[in-house]
Short mmCIF file of C-alpha atoms and ligand atoms in Angstrom, two decimals:
data_model
loop_
_atom_site.label_atom_id
_atom_site.label_comp_id
_atom_site.label_asym_id
_atom_site.label_seq_id
_atom_site.Cartn_x
_atom_site.Cartn_y
_atom_site.Cartn_z
CA MET A 1 -0.16 -0.08 -0.15
CA THR A 2 1.09 3.44 -0.83
CA VAL A 3 0.08 6.96 0.57
CA ALA A 4 0.96 8.13 -2.84
CA THR A 5 -2.78 9.10 -3.70
CA LEU A 6 -3.06 11.45 -0.86
CA ASP A 7 -4.00 15.03 -1.38
CA ALA A 8 -3.25 16.32 1.69
CA ASN A 9 0.00 18.72 2.87
CA PRO A 10 2.49 17.08 5.42
CA ASP A 11 0.60 18.82 8.64
CA GLN A 12 -2.85 17.45 7.44
CA GLN A 13 -1.01 14.14 7.09
CA LEU A 14 0.51 14.20 10.34
CA ARG A 15 -2.79 14.76 12.00
CA PHE A 16 -4.44 11.79 9.90
CA SER A 17 -2.11 9.43 12.04
CA THR A 18 -3.31 10.94 15.13
CA LEU A 19 -7.16 10.07 14.36
CA ARG A 20 -8.89 7.31 16.39
CA VAL A 21 -11.26 5.95 14.38
CA LEU A 22 -13.86 3.30 15.19
CA VAL A 23 -15.40 1.18 12.42
CA VAL A 24 -18.75 -0.04 12.95
CA ASP A 25 -20.01 -2.85 10.41
CA ASP A 26 -21.72 -6.19 10.95
CA GLN A 27 -19.62 -7.82 8.37
CA GLU A 28 -16.24 -8.70 8.89
CA HIS A 29 -14.69 -8.53 5.73
CA VAL A 30 -16.11 -5.13 5.43
CA ARG A 31 -14.45 -4.04 8.49
CA LYS A 32 -11.00 -5.29 7.13
CA TRP A 33 -11.64 -3.51 4.19
CA ILE A 34 -12.01 -0.32 5.67
CA ARG A 35 -9.18 -0.68 8.17
CA ARG A 36 -6.95 -1.21 5.11
CA THR A 37 -8.06 1.98 3.43
CA LEU A 38 -7.61 3.74 6.45
CA GLY A 39 -3.88 2.36 6.39
CA GLN A 40 -3.63 4.09 3.43
CA PHE A 41 -3.99 7.42 5.03
CA GLU A 42 -1.61 6.14 7.81
CA VAL A 43 -4.83 5.90 9.92
CA THR A 44 -3.53 3.02 12.19
CA ARG A 45 -5.62 3.81 15.59
CA VAL A 46 -8.47 1.79 14.40
CA SER A 47 -11.26 -0.15 16.98
CA GLU A 48 -13.82 -2.38 15.33
CA ALA A 49 -17.49 -3.20 16.38
CA GLU A 50 -19.52 -5.73 14.77
CA ASP A 51 -22.97 -4.09 15.78
CA GLY A 52 -24.48 -0.97 17.32
CA ARG A 53 -24.43 -2.43 21.19
CA SER A 54 -20.80 -3.31 20.93
CA ALA A 55 -19.82 0.04 19.46
CA LEU A 56 -21.60 1.91 22.14
CA ALA A 57 -20.12 -0.16 24.94
CA LEU A 58 -16.71 0.82 23.20
CA VAL A 59 -17.79 4.59 23.06
CA THR A 60 -18.91 4.46 26.37
CA GLU A 61 -15.89 2.74 28.33
CA PRO A 62 -14.04 5.23 30.81
CA GLY A 63 -11.07 6.56 28.76
CA ALA A 64 -12.40 5.59 25.33
CA GLU A 65 -12.16 8.95 22.93
CA PHE A 66 -12.76 8.21 19.55
CA ASP A 67 -12.37 11.14 16.74
CA VAL A 68 -14.30 9.72 13.82
CA ILE A 69 -17.14 6.83 14.09
CA ILE A 70 -17.68 5.10 10.54
CA CYS A 71 -21.07 3.83 10.79
CA ASP A 72 -22.98 1.37 8.70
CA LEU A 73 -26.83 1.51 9.07
CA LYS A 74 -27.98 -2.15 8.42
CA MET A 75 -27.05 -4.18 11.19
CA PRO A 76 -28.36 -6.78 13.66
CA ASN A 77 -29.46 -5.74 17.20
CA ILE A 78 -29.07 -1.96 17.13
CA ASP A 79 -29.27 -0.86 13.85
CA GLY A 80 -27.49 2.45 12.78
CA VAL A 81 -29.86 4.74 13.14
CA GLU A 82 -30.49 3.51 16.64
CA PHE A 83 -26.82 3.65 17.23
CA LEU A 84 -26.84 7.43 15.88
CA ARG A 85 -29.49 7.99 18.57
CA ALA A 86 -27.63 6.42 21.10
CA LEU A 87 -24.23 8.18 20.16
CA SER A 88 -26.26 11.74 20.73
CA ALA A 89 -27.79 10.46 24.00
CA VAL A 90 -24.67 9.63 25.29
CA ARG A 91 -23.21 13.08 24.04
CA ALA A 92 -20.12 11.44 21.96
CA GLN A 93 -18.03 13.76 20.69
CA ALA A 94 -16.91 11.96 17.38
CA ALA A 95 -17.35 12.73 14.20
CA VAL A 96 -19.76 10.62 12.14
CA ILE A 97 -19.39 9.25 8.56
CA ILE A 98 -22.32 7.42 7.57
CA SER A 99 -21.30 4.23 5.23
CA THR A 100 -23.93 2.12 3.76
CA MET A 101 -25.35 0.51 0.44
CA GLU A 102 -28.99 1.54 1.17
CA GLY A 103 -29.49 3.99 -1.74
CA ASP A 104 -28.46 7.95 -1.65
CA ARG A 105 -31.95 8.85 -0.19
CA VAL A 106 -31.74 6.95 2.87
CA LEU A 107 -28.11 7.76 3.16
CA GLU A 108 -28.54 11.58 2.80
CA THR A 109 -31.44 11.47 5.42
CA SER A 110 -29.60 9.59 7.58
CA ALA A 111 -27.08 12.16 7.76
CA MET A 112 -29.87 15.08 8.12
CA PHE A 113 -31.38 13.12 11.04
CA ALA A 114 -27.60 12.40 12.90
CA SER A 115 -26.97 16.44 12.04
CA GLU A 116 -30.15 17.41 13.62
CA LEU A 117 -29.47 15.01 16.74
CA GLY A 118 -26.49 17.04 17.19
CA LEU A 119 -23.89 14.63 15.98
CA ARG A 120 -21.06 16.26 13.71
CA VAL A 121 -21.58 14.34 10.59
CA LEU A 122 -18.20 14.60 8.02
CA GLY A 123 -20.34 12.89 5.35
CA THR A 124 -21.79 10.06 3.86
CA VAL A 125 -20.35 7.12 1.36
CA ALA A 126 -21.89 4.63 -0.73
CA LYS A 127 -20.18 1.03 -0.37
CA PRO A 128 -17.77 0.34 -1.12
CA LEU A 129 -15.73 2.52 0.57
CA ASN A 130 -12.25 3.31 -1.07
CA ALA A 131 -9.49 5.84 -0.77
CA ASP A 132 -10.95 8.54 -3.02
CA LYS A 133 -14.37 8.77 -0.83
CA LEU A 134 -12.42 8.70 2.27
CA ARG A 135 -9.89 11.31 1.32
CA PRO A 136 -12.53 14.47 1.99
CA LEU A 137 -13.94 13.14 4.47
CA LEU A 138 -10.76 12.38 6.70
CA LEU A 139 -9.50 16.00 5.78
CA ALA A 140 -12.93 17.55 7.06
CA ALA A 141 -12.06 15.57 10.28
CA VAL A 142 -8.86 17.26 10.79
CA GLU A 143 -9.93 20.44 9.69
CA GLU A 144 -13.13 20.39 11.86
CA SER A 145 -11.07 19.38 14.66
CA ARG A 146 -8.95 22.56 14.46
CA ALA A 147 -12.16 24.75 13.99
CA ASP A 148 -13.93 23.74 16.94
CA ALA A 149 -15.32 27.23 17.70
CA PRO A 150 -17.21 28.02 20.89
CA ALA A 151 -21.11 29.00 20.28
CA PRO A 152 -21.78 32.64 19.18
CA PRO A 153 -21.97 34.98 22.07
CA HIS A 154 -25.19 36.65 23.02
CA ILE A 155 -25.38 40.44 22.26
CA SER A 156 -27.61 42.62 24.22
CA HIS A 157 -29.41 45.73 22.89
CA ASP A 158 -27.02 47.77 24.83
CA THR A 159 -23.91 46.20 23.58
CA LEU A 160 -25.22 46.80 20.10
CA ARG A 161 -25.88 50.89 21.13
CA ARG A 162 -22.31 50.61 22.29
CA LEU A 163 -20.96 49.21 19.64
CA LEU A 164 -22.46 51.66 17.01
CA THR A 165 -21.75 54.57 18.97
CA GLU A 166 -18.13 53.69 19.62
CA GLY A 167 -17.76 52.58 15.58
CA LYS A 168 -16.75 49.34 16.59
CA LEU A 169 -18.45 47.48 13.78
CA GLN A 170 -16.26 46.42 10.88
CA VAL A 171 -17.48 45.90 7.24
CA LEU A 172 -16.07 42.78 5.20
CA TYR A 173 -16.44 42.33 1.60
CA GLN A 174 -17.01 38.77 -0.10
CA PRO A 175 -16.08 38.83 -3.56
CA ILE A 176 -18.87 37.49 -6.20
CA ILE A 177 -17.82 36.12 -9.50
CA GLY A 178 -19.67 36.10 -12.99
CA MET A 179 -19.48 32.36 -13.52
CA LYS A 180 -19.49 32.30 -17.30
CA SER A 181 -16.42 34.98 -17.61
CA GLY A 182 -14.90 34.51 -14.34
CA ASP A 183 -14.69 38.32 -13.70
CA PHE A 184 -14.98 39.75 -10.37
CA THR A 185 -18.13 41.47 -10.39
CA GLY A 186 -19.10 42.68 -6.94
CA VAL A 187 -19.28 42.00 -3.14
CA GLU A 188 -21.43 40.81 -0.66
CA ALA A 189 -20.99 43.35 2.42
CA LEU A 190 -20.81 41.47 5.69
CA VAL A 191 -21.11 43.29 8.98
CA ARG A 192 -18.79 42.13 11.72
CA TRP A 193 -17.85 42.85 15.16
CA SER A 194 -14.38 41.50 16.33
CA HIS A 195 -15.43 39.92 19.62
CA PRO A 196 -12.63 40.03 22.40
CA ALA A 197 -13.11 36.52 22.93
CA HIS A 198 -15.03 35.00 19.99
CA GLY A 199 -13.27 36.42 17.50
CA LEU A 200 -14.95 37.83 14.20
CA VAL A 201 -19.07 37.39 15.08
CA GLY A 202 -21.98 38.36 13.21
CA PRO A 203 -24.27 39.15 11.37
CA ASP A 204 -26.70 36.48 12.70
CA VAL A 205 -26.00 37.88 16.28
CA PHE A 206 -27.46 41.41 15.22
CA THR A 207 -30.28 39.83 13.47
CA GLY A 208 -32.51 39.48 16.67
CA ILE A 209 -32.09 42.58 17.84
CA CYS A 210 -33.02 44.26 15.01
CA GLU A 211 -36.28 42.04 15.09
CA GLU A 212 -36.96 43.33 18.45
CA SER A 213 -35.74 47.34 18.11
CA ASP A 214 -36.67 49.17 15.08
CA THR A 215 -34.28 52.11 16.46
CA LEU A 216 -31.30 49.55 16.62
CA GLY A 217 -32.04 48.11 13.12
CA GLU A 218 -32.43 51.25 11.76
CA TRP A 219 -29.21 52.34 13.13
CA LEU A 220 -27.24 49.37 12.30
CA LEU A 221 -28.23 49.62 8.22
CA ALA A 222 -27.88 53.31 8.10
CA THR A 223 -24.23 52.84 9.70
CA SER A 224 -23.35 49.70 7.44
CA LEU A 225 -24.98 51.54 4.18
CA ARG A 226 -22.72 54.72 4.76
CA GLU A 227 -19.72 52.93 4.97
CA VAL A 228 -20.61 50.22 2.36
CA LEU A 229 -21.63 53.28 -0.09
CA ALA A 230 -18.44 55.41 0.76
CA PHE A 231 -16.38 52.00 -0.05
CA ALA A 232 -18.19 51.82 -3.65
CA GLY A 233 -17.51 55.55 -4.32
CA ARG A 234 -13.97 55.29 -3.49
CA TRP A 235 -13.54 51.86 -5.58
CA SER A 236 -15.54 53.28 -8.52
CA THR A 237 -13.35 56.31 -8.76
CA GLY A 238 -10.42 53.78 -8.94
CA GLY A 239 -11.60 52.28 -12.22
CA GLN A 240 -14.17 49.68 -12.65
CA PRO A 241 -17.21 50.47 -10.69
CA ILE A 242 -18.19 47.74 -8.15
CA HIS A 243 -21.31 45.97 -7.25
CA VAL A 244 -22.48 45.97 -3.51
CA SER A 245 -24.85 43.62 -1.92
CA ILE A 246 -25.96 44.45 1.41
CA ASN A 247 -28.38 42.32 3.79
CA VAL A 248 -31.27 44.17 4.72
CA HIS A 249 -33.69 43.13 7.23
CA ALA A 250 -37.18 43.26 6.08
CA LYS A 251 -38.10 45.53 8.86
CA ALA A 252 -36.56 48.32 6.92
CA PHE A 253 -39.29 47.94 4.32
CA ASP A 254 -42.06 49.41 6.81
CA ARG A 255 -40.63 52.65 6.20
CA VAL A 256 -42.63 53.75 3.09
CA ASP A 257 -39.87 56.61 2.24
CA LEU A 258 -37.15 53.87 1.99
CA PRO A 259 -36.21 54.23 -1.48
CA GLU A 260 -36.06 57.86 -1.95
CA ARG A 261 -33.93 58.13 1.37
CA LEU A 262 -31.41 55.26 -0.14
CA LEU A 263 -31.47 56.86 -3.52
CA ALA A 264 -30.43 59.92 -1.54
CA GLU A 265 -27.43 58.38 0.06
CA VAL A 266 -26.31 56.36 -3.19
CA GLN A 267 -26.12 59.66 -5.20
CA ALA A 268 -24.36 61.41 -2.21
CA ALA A 269 -21.94 58.97 -2.28
CA GLY A 270 -21.22 59.12 -5.94
CA VAL A 271 -22.70 55.68 -6.53
CA GLU A 272 -25.65 54.59 -8.96
CA ALA A 273 -28.69 52.50 -7.84
CA THR A 274 -27.89 49.94 -10.44
CA GLN A 275 -24.64 48.99 -8.60
CA VAL A 276 -26.67 47.99 -5.44
CA THR A 277 -28.49 45.11 -4.48
CA LEU A 278 -30.39 44.70 -1.15
CA GLU A 279 -30.76 41.18 0.42
CA LEU A 280 -33.53 40.00 1.92
CA THR A 281 -33.95 36.78 3.78
CA GLU A 282 -37.20 35.15 3.42
CA ARG A 283 -37.27 34.32 6.78
CA SER A 284 -37.63 37.77 7.46
CA ILE A 285 -40.24 39.03 5.09
CA ALA A 286 -43.23 40.06 6.91
CA ASN A 287 -46.70 39.72 6.46
CA ASP A 288 -47.70 43.37 5.40
CA ALA A 289 -47.26 42.38 1.79
CA LEU A 290 -48.88 45.44 0.16
CA ARG A 291 -46.34 47.67 2.17
CA MET A 292 -43.66 45.78 1.44
CA LEU A 293 -44.60 45.44 -2.48
CA ASP A 294 -44.82 48.96 -2.38
CA VAL A 295 -41.62 49.85 -1.07
CA ALA A 296 -40.03 46.88 -3.13
CA THR A 297 -41.54 47.95 -6.28
CA ARG A 298 -40.17 51.56 -6.17
CA LEU A 299 -36.83 50.38 -5.21
CA ARG A 300 -36.78 48.52 -8.48
CA LEU A 301 -37.97 51.49 -10.23
CA LYS A 302 -35.20 53.43 -8.98
CA GLY A 303 -32.61 51.05 -10.50
CA PHE A 304 -32.01 49.23 -7.29
CA SER A 305 -31.75 45.23 -7.07
CA LEU A 306 -33.56 42.99 -4.90
CA ALA A 307 -32.09 39.86 -3.95
CA ILE A 308 -33.80 36.39 -2.31
CA ASP A 309 -31.38 35.39 -0.13
CA ASP A 310 -30.67 32.03 1.31
CA PHE A 311 -33.54 30.88 -0.95
CA GLY A 312 -34.77 27.25 -0.46
CA THR A 313 -34.83 28.09 3.51
CA GLY A 314 -36.93 29.39 5.85
CA HIS A 315 -40.79 29.43 5.59
CA SER A 316 -41.95 30.82 2.36
CA GLY A 317 -39.56 30.67 -0.78
CA LEU A 318 -41.72 30.30 -3.45
CA THR A 319 -44.62 32.03 -2.50
CA GLN A 320 -42.30 35.42 -1.65
CA LEU A 321 -40.53 34.97 -4.83
CA ARG A 322 -43.39 35.38 -6.68
CA ARG A 323 -45.32 38.17 -4.73
CA LEU A 324 -42.10 40.39 -4.58
CA PRO A 325 -40.32 41.99 -7.61
CA PHE A 326 -36.97 40.15 -6.87
CA ASP A 327 -34.34 40.24 -9.80
CA VAL A 328 -31.50 37.99 -7.95
CA LEU A 329 -31.90 34.63 -6.70
CA LYS A 330 -29.41 33.36 -4.21
CA ILE A 331 -29.20 29.64 -3.26
CA ASP A 332 -28.40 28.95 0.22
CA LYS A 333 -24.85 27.56 0.65
CA GLN A 334 -26.59 24.54 2.51
CA PHE A 335 -27.70 23.45 -1.27
CA ALA A 336 -24.26 24.82 -3.31
CA ASN A 337 -21.98 23.61 -0.82
CA GLY A 338 -21.35 19.74 -1.39
CA ALA A 339 -23.71 19.76 -4.36
CA ALA A 340 -21.44 17.71 -6.30
CA GLN A 341 -21.62 15.22 -3.77
CA SER A 342 -25.10 14.96 -3.01
CA PRO A 343 -28.18 14.23 -5.28
CA SER A 344 -30.63 16.22 -3.32
CA LYS A 345 -28.45 19.17 -2.93
CA ARG A 346 -27.80 19.19 -6.52
CA SER A 347 -31.51 18.51 -7.31
CA VAL A 348 -32.60 21.71 -5.13
CA ALA A 349 -29.74 23.69 -6.66
CA GLU A 350 -30.72 22.74 -10.39
CA ALA A 351 -34.04 23.43 -9.86
CA SER A 352 -33.32 26.99 -8.17
CA ILE A 353 -31.14 28.05 -11.22
CA ALA A 354 -34.06 26.91 -13.75
CA LEU A 355 -36.55 28.77 -11.84
CA ALA A 356 -34.28 31.97 -11.89
CA ARG A 357 -33.80 31.57 -15.60
CA ASN A 358 -37.39 31.21 -16.31
CA LEU A 359 -38.37 34.25 -14.20
CA GLY A 360 -35.53 36.21 -15.76
CA MET A 361 -33.70 36.44 -12.62
CA THR A 362 -29.92 36.34 -11.70
CA SER A 363 -29.11 32.95 -9.94
CA VAL A 364 -25.84 33.61 -7.22
CA ALA A 365 -24.76 29.86 -5.41
CA GLU A 366 -23.30 30.88 -1.97
CA GLY A 367 -21.03 28.95 0.10
CA VAL A 368 -19.20 27.33 -2.89
CA GLN A 369 -16.15 25.88 -0.93
CA GLN A 370 -14.97 23.28 -3.67
CA ARG A 371 -13.77 22.93 -6.93
CA ASP A 372 -16.53 20.19 -7.84
CA ASP A 373 -19.25 22.16 -6.81
CA TRP A 374 -17.95 25.04 -8.82
CA ASP A 375 -17.81 22.77 -11.90
CA LEU A 376 -21.02 21.44 -11.18
CA LEU A 377 -22.76 24.73 -10.73
CA GLN A 378 -21.25 26.18 -14.00
CA SER A 379 -22.49 23.16 -15.82
CA LEU A 380 -26.13 23.89 -14.64
CA GLY A 381 -25.69 27.49 -15.95
CA CYS A 382 -25.59 29.35 -12.52
CA ASP A 383 -24.66 33.15 -13.37
CA ARG A 384 -22.68 33.87 -10.16
CA MET A 385 -21.10 32.39 -7.63
CA GLN A 386 -19.62 33.24 -4.19
CA GLY A 387 -17.82 31.43 -1.51
CA TYR A 388 -14.41 30.43 0.35
CA PHE A 389 -13.36 28.56 -2.78
CA ILE A 390 -13.28 31.95 -4.61
CA ALA A 391 -12.60 34.05 -1.13
CA LYS A 392 -13.32 34.61 2.17
CA PRO A 393 -14.71 38.19 3.20
CA MET A 394 -12.08 40.72 3.74
CA PRO A 395 -11.54 43.98 4.64
CA GLU A 396 -11.67 46.69 1.79
CA GLU A 397 -7.85 47.01 2.23
CA GLY A 398 -7.05 43.35 1.27
CA LEU A 399 -9.60 43.30 -1.65
CA ALA A 400 -7.43 45.37 -4.57
CA ALA A 401 -4.71 42.84 -3.95
CA TRP A 402 -7.19 39.86 -4.06
CA ALA A 403 -8.96 41.02 -7.34
CA ALA A 404 -5.67 41.48 -9.19
CA HIS A 405 -4.45 38.09 -8.15
CA TRP A 406 -7.49 36.53 -9.06
CA THR A 407 -7.50 37.94 -12.63
CA LEU A 408 -4.57 36.20 -12.94
CA HIS A 409 -4.94 32.88 -11.35
CA GLN A 410 -8.84 32.18 -11.52
CA PRO A 411 -9.38 28.55 -11.87
CA ALA A 412 -9.39 27.48 -15.50
CA GLY A 413 -12.68 26.58 -15.80
CA ALA A 414 -13.81 30.14 -15.00
CA LYS A 415 -11.92 31.50 -17.63
CA ARG A 416 -13.26 32.29 -21.41
O1 LIG B 1 -27.36 34.10 4.44
P1 LIG B 1 -26.34 35.43 3.79
O2 LIG B 1 -25.98 35.60 2.27
O3 LIG B 1 -25.95 36.46 4.44
O4 LIG B 1 -24.68 34.83 4.23
C1 LIG B 1 -23.49 35.09 3.99
C2 LIG B 1 -22.41 34.40 5.15
O5 LIG B 1 -22.24 32.96 4.70
C3 LIG B 1 -21.45 35.12 5.59
O6 LIG B 1 -21.74 35.03 7.01
C4 LIG B 1 -20.40 34.36 5.41
O7 LIG B 1 -19.34 34.77 5.81
C5 LIG B 1 -20.57 33.52 4.91
N1 LIG B 1 -20.28 32.54 3.77
C6 LIG B 1 -19.76 33.06 2.58
N2 LIG B 1 -19.02 31.86 1.93
C7 LIG B 1 -19.03 30.96 2.78
C8 LIG B 1 -18.82 29.68 2.53
O8 LIG B 1 -18.05 29.10 1.16
N3 LIG B 1 -18.93 28.49 3.27
C9 LIG B 1 -19.40 28.94 4.70
N4 LIG B 1 -19.49 27.87 5.65
N5 LIG B 1 -19.76 30.23 4.76
C10 LIG B 1 -19.77 30.94 4.05
MN1 LIG B 2 -26.65 37.88 2.04
#
């Protein structure tokens, strides 16, 4: 056996060899095969169990600590699903890989079930498992163990008020790429707070407050908007006009003069309304449909774009999509990320792209992290892409250098 097939850097490889893995499968030859495949990655600390019951005994043994559990679903005694439920009940820390012959839908739904139980699911593999299938999952295991982040902090109204007063919020910009040309077309602006203990947090920690307090919500929007427009103004005077997307809570649409106020701000910054997209999460779209329709329509008439964000999540995707004059559809990262490996994610992504096309909208995939997802989304005709595969959100200072580098080194499939 060789380790030549490894696509990992020496640091990752070193971390593979420290992984403690439990293989749960009722068939001895399968366990042996998996052990051998793990050996190719120099993973040697491997234990075996022939069913859920003995696996559980191993996991709960004092001092036992597994990093990864590779688990079959169809087993005698306790089956895989019961085992996952029990793992969650004992608060096992190990990450889980589900490996079975039961067809894609069962594989995917069992992974979702395990995630919802609070287990860390690295992924699923259809049997027979091999090195190519195992590699990305092991990489995820070593990356995840490094990224163990504490839960996001809770922010009070007073804290947000203080952050706004003291100008402590920072705006980061994540590039968005045109899929056909590979060109850098614009950015999504993301508000962040550099928390002393948690590092960069937001924007999720702020949205709850905006729902509770109109004043703080308006203040947050006005502050970030001013900064983003100033950025767009500076960038545009340097050459190419840049497109900026900004997340807006649906509550902002309660103000019937929003379009006029926005247009005034945009003009004051020397930016065109056509350079600005407002992203609305469907989750936050309020019930006062008439007011929203009024405001949304006048925003579009003034040249602003309107994006439905996180499309496909929340309560009301298709209804809201029909009801409001959106011209951009952002496919949520939970469907774009991993679409190449998951038939159901792929189906949702594909249908969303087709829907956008049929409605004359621009489709944007969010959370693209891997090359194979990039390739798939490109072949499906997605218009634009955003995600760590292209770039993480970054401060304004880093963006020009990044853009110059991107023009030279973008992936081959992205070039004309
Ligand atoms: O829902 P919204 O469009 O506002 O989401 C953008 C969020 O997604 C930001 O917080 C951003 O940091 C995050 N994000 C952007 N690209 C990726 C990615 O490739 N992977 C993951 N996990 N998150 C991403
Ligand atoms: Mn967004």
